[in-house]
mmCIF file of C-alpha atoms in Angstrom:
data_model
loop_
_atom_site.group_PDB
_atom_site.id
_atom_site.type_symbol
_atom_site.label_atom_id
_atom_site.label_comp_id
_atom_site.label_asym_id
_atom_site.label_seq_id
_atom_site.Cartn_x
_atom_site.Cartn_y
_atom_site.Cartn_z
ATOM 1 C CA UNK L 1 153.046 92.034 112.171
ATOM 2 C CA UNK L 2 151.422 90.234 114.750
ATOM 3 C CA UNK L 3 148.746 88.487 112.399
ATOM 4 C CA UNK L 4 151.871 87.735 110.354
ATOM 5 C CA UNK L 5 153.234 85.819 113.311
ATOM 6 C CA UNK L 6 150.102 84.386 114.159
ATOM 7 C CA UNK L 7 149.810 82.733 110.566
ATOM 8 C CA UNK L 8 153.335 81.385 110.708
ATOM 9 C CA UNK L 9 152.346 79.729 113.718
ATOM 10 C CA UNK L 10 149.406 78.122 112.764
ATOM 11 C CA UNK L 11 150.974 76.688 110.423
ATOM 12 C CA UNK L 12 153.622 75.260 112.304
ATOM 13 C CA UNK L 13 150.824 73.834 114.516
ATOM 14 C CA UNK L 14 149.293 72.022 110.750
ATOM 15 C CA UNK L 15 153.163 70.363 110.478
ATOM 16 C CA UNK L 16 152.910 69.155 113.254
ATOM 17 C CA UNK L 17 149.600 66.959 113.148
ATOM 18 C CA UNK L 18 147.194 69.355 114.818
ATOM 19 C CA UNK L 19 144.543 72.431 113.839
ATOM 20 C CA UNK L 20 143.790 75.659 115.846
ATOM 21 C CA UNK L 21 141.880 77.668 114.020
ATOM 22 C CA UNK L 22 142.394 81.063 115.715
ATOM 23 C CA UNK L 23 146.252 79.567 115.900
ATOM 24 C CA UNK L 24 147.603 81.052 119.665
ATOM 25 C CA UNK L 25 146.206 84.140 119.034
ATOM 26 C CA UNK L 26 142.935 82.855 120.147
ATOM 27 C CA UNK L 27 144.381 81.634 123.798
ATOM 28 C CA UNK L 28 143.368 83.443 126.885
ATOM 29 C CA UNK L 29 146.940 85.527 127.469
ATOM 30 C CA UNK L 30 147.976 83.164 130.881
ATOM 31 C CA UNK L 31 146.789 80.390 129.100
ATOM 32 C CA UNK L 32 148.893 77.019 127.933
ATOM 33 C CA UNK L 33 147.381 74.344 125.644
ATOM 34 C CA UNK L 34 149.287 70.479 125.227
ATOM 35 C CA UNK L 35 147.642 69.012 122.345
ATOM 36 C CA UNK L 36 148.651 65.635 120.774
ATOM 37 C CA UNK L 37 148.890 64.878 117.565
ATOM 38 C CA UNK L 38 145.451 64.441 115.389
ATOM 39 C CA UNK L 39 143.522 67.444 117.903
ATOM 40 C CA UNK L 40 141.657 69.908 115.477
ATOM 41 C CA UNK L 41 140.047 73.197 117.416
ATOM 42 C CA UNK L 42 137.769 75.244 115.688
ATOM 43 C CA UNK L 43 137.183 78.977 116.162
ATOM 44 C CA UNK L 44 136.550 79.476 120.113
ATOM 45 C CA UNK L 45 137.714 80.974 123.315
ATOM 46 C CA UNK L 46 140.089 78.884 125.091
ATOM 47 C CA UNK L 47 141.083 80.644 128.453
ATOM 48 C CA UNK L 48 142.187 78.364 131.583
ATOM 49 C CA UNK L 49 145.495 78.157 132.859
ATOM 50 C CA UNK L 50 146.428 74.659 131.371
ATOM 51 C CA UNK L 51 144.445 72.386 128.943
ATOM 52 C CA UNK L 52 145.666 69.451 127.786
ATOM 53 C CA UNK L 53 143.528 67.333 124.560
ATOM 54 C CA UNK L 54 144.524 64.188 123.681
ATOM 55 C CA UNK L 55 145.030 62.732 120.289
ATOM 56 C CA UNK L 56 142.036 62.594 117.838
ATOM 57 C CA UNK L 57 139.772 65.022 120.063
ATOM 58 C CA UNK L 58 138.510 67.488 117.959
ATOM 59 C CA UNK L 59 136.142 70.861 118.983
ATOM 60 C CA UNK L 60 133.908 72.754 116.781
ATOM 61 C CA UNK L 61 133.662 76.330 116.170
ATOM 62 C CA UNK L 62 131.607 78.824 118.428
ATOM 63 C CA UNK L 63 132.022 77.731 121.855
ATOM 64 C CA UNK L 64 134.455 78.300 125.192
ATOM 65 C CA UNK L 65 136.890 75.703 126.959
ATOM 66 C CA UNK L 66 137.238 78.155 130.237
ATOM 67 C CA UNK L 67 137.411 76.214 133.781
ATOM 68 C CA UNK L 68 138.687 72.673 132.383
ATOM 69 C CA UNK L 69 141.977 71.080 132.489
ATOM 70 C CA UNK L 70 141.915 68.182 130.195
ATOM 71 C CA UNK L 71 140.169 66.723 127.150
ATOM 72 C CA UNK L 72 140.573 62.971 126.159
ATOM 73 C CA UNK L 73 141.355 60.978 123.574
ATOM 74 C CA UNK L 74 139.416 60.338 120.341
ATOM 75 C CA UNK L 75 136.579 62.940 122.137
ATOM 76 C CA UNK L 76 133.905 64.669 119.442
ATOM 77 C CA UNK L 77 132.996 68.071 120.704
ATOM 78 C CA UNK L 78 129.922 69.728 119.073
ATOM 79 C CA UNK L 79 130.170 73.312 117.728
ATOM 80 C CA UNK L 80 128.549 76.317 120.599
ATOM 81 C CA UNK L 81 129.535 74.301 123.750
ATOM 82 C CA UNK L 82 130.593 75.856 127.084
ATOM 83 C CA UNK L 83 133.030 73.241 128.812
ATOM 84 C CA UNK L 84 133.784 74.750 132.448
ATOM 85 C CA UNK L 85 131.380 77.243 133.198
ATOM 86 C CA UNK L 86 131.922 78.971 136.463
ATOM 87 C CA UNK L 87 129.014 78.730 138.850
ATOM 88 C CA UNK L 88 129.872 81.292 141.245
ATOM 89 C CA UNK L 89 130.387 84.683 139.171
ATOM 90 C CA UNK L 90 127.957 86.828 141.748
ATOM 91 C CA UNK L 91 128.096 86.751 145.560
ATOM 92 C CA UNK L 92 124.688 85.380 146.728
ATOM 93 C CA UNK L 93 124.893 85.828 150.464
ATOM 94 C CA UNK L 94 126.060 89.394 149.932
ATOM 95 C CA UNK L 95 123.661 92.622 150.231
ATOM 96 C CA UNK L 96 124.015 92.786 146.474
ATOM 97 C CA UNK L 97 124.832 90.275 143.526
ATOM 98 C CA UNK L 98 126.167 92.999 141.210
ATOM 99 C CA UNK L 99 130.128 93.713 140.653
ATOM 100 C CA UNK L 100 129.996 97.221 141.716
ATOM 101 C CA UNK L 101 130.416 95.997 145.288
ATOM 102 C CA UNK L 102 134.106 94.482 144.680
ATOM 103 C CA UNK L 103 134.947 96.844 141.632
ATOM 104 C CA UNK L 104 135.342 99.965 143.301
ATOM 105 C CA UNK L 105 135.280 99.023 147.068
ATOM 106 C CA UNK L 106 137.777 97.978 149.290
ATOM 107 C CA UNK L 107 136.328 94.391 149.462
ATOM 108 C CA UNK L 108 137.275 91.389 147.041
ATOM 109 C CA UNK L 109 134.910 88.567 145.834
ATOM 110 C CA UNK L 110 137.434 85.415 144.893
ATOM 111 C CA UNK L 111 135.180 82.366 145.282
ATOM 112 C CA UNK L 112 136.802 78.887 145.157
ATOM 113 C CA UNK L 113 136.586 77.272 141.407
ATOM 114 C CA UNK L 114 137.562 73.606 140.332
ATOM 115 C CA UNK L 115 138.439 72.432 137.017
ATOM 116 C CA UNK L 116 136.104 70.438 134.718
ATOM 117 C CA UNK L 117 137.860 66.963 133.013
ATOM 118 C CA UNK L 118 136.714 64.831 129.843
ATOM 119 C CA UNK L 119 137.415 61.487 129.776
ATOM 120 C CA UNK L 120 138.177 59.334 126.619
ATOM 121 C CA UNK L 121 136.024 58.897 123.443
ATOM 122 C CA UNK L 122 133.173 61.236 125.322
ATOM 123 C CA UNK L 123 130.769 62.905 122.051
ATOM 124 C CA UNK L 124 129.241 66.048 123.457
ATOM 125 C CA UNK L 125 126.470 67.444 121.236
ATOM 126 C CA UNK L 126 125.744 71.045 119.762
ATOM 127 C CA UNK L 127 125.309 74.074 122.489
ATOM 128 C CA UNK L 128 125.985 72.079 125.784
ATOM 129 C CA UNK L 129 127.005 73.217 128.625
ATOM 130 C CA UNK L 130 128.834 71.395 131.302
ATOM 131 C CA UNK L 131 129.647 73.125 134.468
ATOM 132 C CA UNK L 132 133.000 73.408 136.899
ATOM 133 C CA UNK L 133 134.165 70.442 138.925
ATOM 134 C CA UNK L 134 132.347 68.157 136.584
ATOM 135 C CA UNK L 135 134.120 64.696 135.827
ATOM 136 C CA UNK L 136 132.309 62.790 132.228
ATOM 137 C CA UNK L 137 133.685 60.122 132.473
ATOM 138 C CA UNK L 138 135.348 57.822 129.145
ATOM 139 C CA UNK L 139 132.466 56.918 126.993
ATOM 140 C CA UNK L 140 130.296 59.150 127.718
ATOM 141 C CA UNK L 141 127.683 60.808 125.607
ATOM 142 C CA UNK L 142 125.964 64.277 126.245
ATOM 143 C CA UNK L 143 123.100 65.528 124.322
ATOM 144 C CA UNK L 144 122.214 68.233 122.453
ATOM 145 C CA UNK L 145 121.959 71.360 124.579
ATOM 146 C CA UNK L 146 122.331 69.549 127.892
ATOM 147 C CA UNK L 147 123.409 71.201 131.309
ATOM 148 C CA UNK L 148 125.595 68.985 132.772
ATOM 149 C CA UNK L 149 125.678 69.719 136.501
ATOM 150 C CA UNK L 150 127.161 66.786 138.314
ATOM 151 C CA UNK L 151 129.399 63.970 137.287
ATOM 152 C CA UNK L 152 128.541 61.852 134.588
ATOM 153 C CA UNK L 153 129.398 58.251 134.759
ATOM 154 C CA UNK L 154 131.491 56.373 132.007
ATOM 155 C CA UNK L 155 129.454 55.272 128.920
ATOM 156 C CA UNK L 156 126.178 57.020 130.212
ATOM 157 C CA UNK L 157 124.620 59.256 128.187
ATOM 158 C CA UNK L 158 122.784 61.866 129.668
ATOM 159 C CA UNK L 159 120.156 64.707 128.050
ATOM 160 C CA UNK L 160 118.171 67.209 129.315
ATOM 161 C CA UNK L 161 118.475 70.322 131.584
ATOM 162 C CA UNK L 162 119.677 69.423 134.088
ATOM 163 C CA UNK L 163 121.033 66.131 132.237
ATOM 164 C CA UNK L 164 120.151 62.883 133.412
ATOM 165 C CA UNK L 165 121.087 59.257 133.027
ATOM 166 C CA UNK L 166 119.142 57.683 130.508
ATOM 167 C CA UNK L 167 120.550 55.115 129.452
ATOM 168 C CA UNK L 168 124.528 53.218 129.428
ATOM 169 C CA UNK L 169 125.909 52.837 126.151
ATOM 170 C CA UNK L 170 126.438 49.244 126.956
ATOM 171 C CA UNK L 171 125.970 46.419 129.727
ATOM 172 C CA UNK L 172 128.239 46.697 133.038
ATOM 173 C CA UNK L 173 130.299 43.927 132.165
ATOM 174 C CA UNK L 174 130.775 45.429 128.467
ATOM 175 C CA UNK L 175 131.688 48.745 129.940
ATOM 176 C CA UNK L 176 134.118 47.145 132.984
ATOM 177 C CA UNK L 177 136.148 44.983 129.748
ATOM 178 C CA UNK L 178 135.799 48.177 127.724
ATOM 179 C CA UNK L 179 137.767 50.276 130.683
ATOM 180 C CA UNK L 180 139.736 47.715 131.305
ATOM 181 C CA UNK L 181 140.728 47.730 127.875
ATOM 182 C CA UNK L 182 142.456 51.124 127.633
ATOM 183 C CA UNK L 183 141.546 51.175 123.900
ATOM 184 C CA UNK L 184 142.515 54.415 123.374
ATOM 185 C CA UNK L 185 146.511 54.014 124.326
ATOM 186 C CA UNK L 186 146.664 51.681 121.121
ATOM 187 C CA UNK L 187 147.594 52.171 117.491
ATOM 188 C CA UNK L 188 144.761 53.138 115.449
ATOM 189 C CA UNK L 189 145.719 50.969 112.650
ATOM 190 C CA UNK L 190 145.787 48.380 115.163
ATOM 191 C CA UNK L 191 142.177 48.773 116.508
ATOM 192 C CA UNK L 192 140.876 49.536 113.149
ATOM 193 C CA UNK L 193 141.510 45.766 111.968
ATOM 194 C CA UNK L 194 139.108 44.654 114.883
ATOM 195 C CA UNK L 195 135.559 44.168 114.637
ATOM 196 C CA UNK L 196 134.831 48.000 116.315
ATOM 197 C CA UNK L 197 130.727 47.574 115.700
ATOM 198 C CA UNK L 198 130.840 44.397 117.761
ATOM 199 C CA UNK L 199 132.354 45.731 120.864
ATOM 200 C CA UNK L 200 132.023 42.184 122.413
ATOM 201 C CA UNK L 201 133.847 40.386 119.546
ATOM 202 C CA UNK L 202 136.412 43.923 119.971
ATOM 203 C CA UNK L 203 137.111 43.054 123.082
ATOM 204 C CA UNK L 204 137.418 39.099 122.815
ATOM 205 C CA UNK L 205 139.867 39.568 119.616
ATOM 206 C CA UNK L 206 141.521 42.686 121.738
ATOM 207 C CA UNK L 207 142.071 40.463 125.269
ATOM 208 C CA UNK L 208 145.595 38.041 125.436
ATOM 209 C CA UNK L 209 146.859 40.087 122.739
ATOM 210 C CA UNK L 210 150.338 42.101 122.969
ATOM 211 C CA UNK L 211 148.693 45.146 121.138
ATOM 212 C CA UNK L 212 150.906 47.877 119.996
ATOM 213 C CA UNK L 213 150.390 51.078 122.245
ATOM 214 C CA UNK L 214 150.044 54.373 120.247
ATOM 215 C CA UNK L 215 152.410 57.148 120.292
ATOM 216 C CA UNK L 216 151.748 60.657 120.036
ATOM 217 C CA UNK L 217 153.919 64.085 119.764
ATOM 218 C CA UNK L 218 153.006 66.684 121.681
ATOM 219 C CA UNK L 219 152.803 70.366 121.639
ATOM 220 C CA UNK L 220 153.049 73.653 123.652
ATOM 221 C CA UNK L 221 150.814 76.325 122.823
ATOM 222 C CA UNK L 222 150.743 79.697 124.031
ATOM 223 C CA UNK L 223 150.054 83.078 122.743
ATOM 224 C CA UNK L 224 153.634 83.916 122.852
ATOM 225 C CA UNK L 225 153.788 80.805 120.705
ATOM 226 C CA UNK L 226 154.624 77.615 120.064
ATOM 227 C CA UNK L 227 157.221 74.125 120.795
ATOM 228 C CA UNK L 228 157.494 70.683 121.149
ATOM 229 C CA UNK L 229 156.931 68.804 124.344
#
């Protein structure tokens, strides 16, 4: 009965512009995901509190969204990464770093944990892993099996472990107009007429113009199920 259910829902989630694979019988059991339309999730844990993915983001299979609270726009996720990994699971000042201490004793280990966030259009390659309280900011890009410890500025692309700036996607005044820009609130038809290789020519057809902003349903999902926002 319950994988009955759990069919039916995913595919109300397909009608109404989005993919989960594992439909909301993959959720963590407190947890609620907002997804706009165009988001496709492959087969992976999801388990914080609230996520929210905007349109066009898609995730690959094999990896876990755990201590994050929102996913851009238009964002390209690689399959086996770990997006809000907790970096205080053990006590470290105590006599011991093993659970046994908290399990069955009268003491409790709750250490403070902040919530990871994606900007817009950010490409994160196969197997990363970006930690809690980490900010990537729009543009970014993170390579292939990266740990991504501190905040990544917008357009950088970082690699290595722990990542590092290597390089900016573009020039400062490129990536200030690009910001500035808030691309990804427009129509896609829209932006797909523009020259999108030539991000300067992109931005000096984009600039004066009354460009048509984008609009998106929304959806609830929990494991309970599903509705419109």
């Amino acid at each position: 009965m319950k994988s009955l259910k759990n069919h039916w829902w995913k595919r109300w989630i397909r009608r109404h512009g989005c993919k989960l694979a594992e439909g909301p019988a993959g959720l963590g059991s407190r947890t609620t995901l907002v997804m706009e339309e165009r988001v496709e999730i492959g087969a992976l844990r999801i388990t914080p509190a609230r996520l929210e993915i905007g349109a066009h983001s898609y995730v690959r299979s094999g990896g876990h969204l755990n201590l994050v609270s929102s996913i851009g726009r238009f964002c390209s996720i690689g399959s086996d990464c770990y997006i809000g990994q907790e970096k205080n699971t053990h006590p470290s000042d105590w006599v011991s770093t093993h659970p046994f201490q908290h399990e069955v004793a009268a003491l409790r280990y709750d250490p403070p944990q902040t919530l990871t966030e994606i900007g817009h259009d950010v490409w994160i390659g196969h197997s990363a892993m970006i930690m809690e309280g980490v900010k990537v900011g729009t543009g970014a890009i993170v390579g292939t099996r990266a740990l991504v410890t501190q905040d990544v500025p917008p357009y950088a692309v970082v690699v290595g472990t722990p990542a590092r700036v290597v390089r900016y996607r573009h020039s400062p005044q490129i990536i200030e107009r690009l910001l500035a820009s808030r691309w990804w609130e427009l129509e896609t038809a829209f932006l797909t007429s523009l020259p999108m290789d030539r991000p300067e020519a992109f931005l000096d057809a984009l600039e004066g113009q009354n460009a048509p902003q984008a609009q998106y349903r929304r959806i609830i999902v929990r494991r309970s199920g599903c509705q419109e926002a």
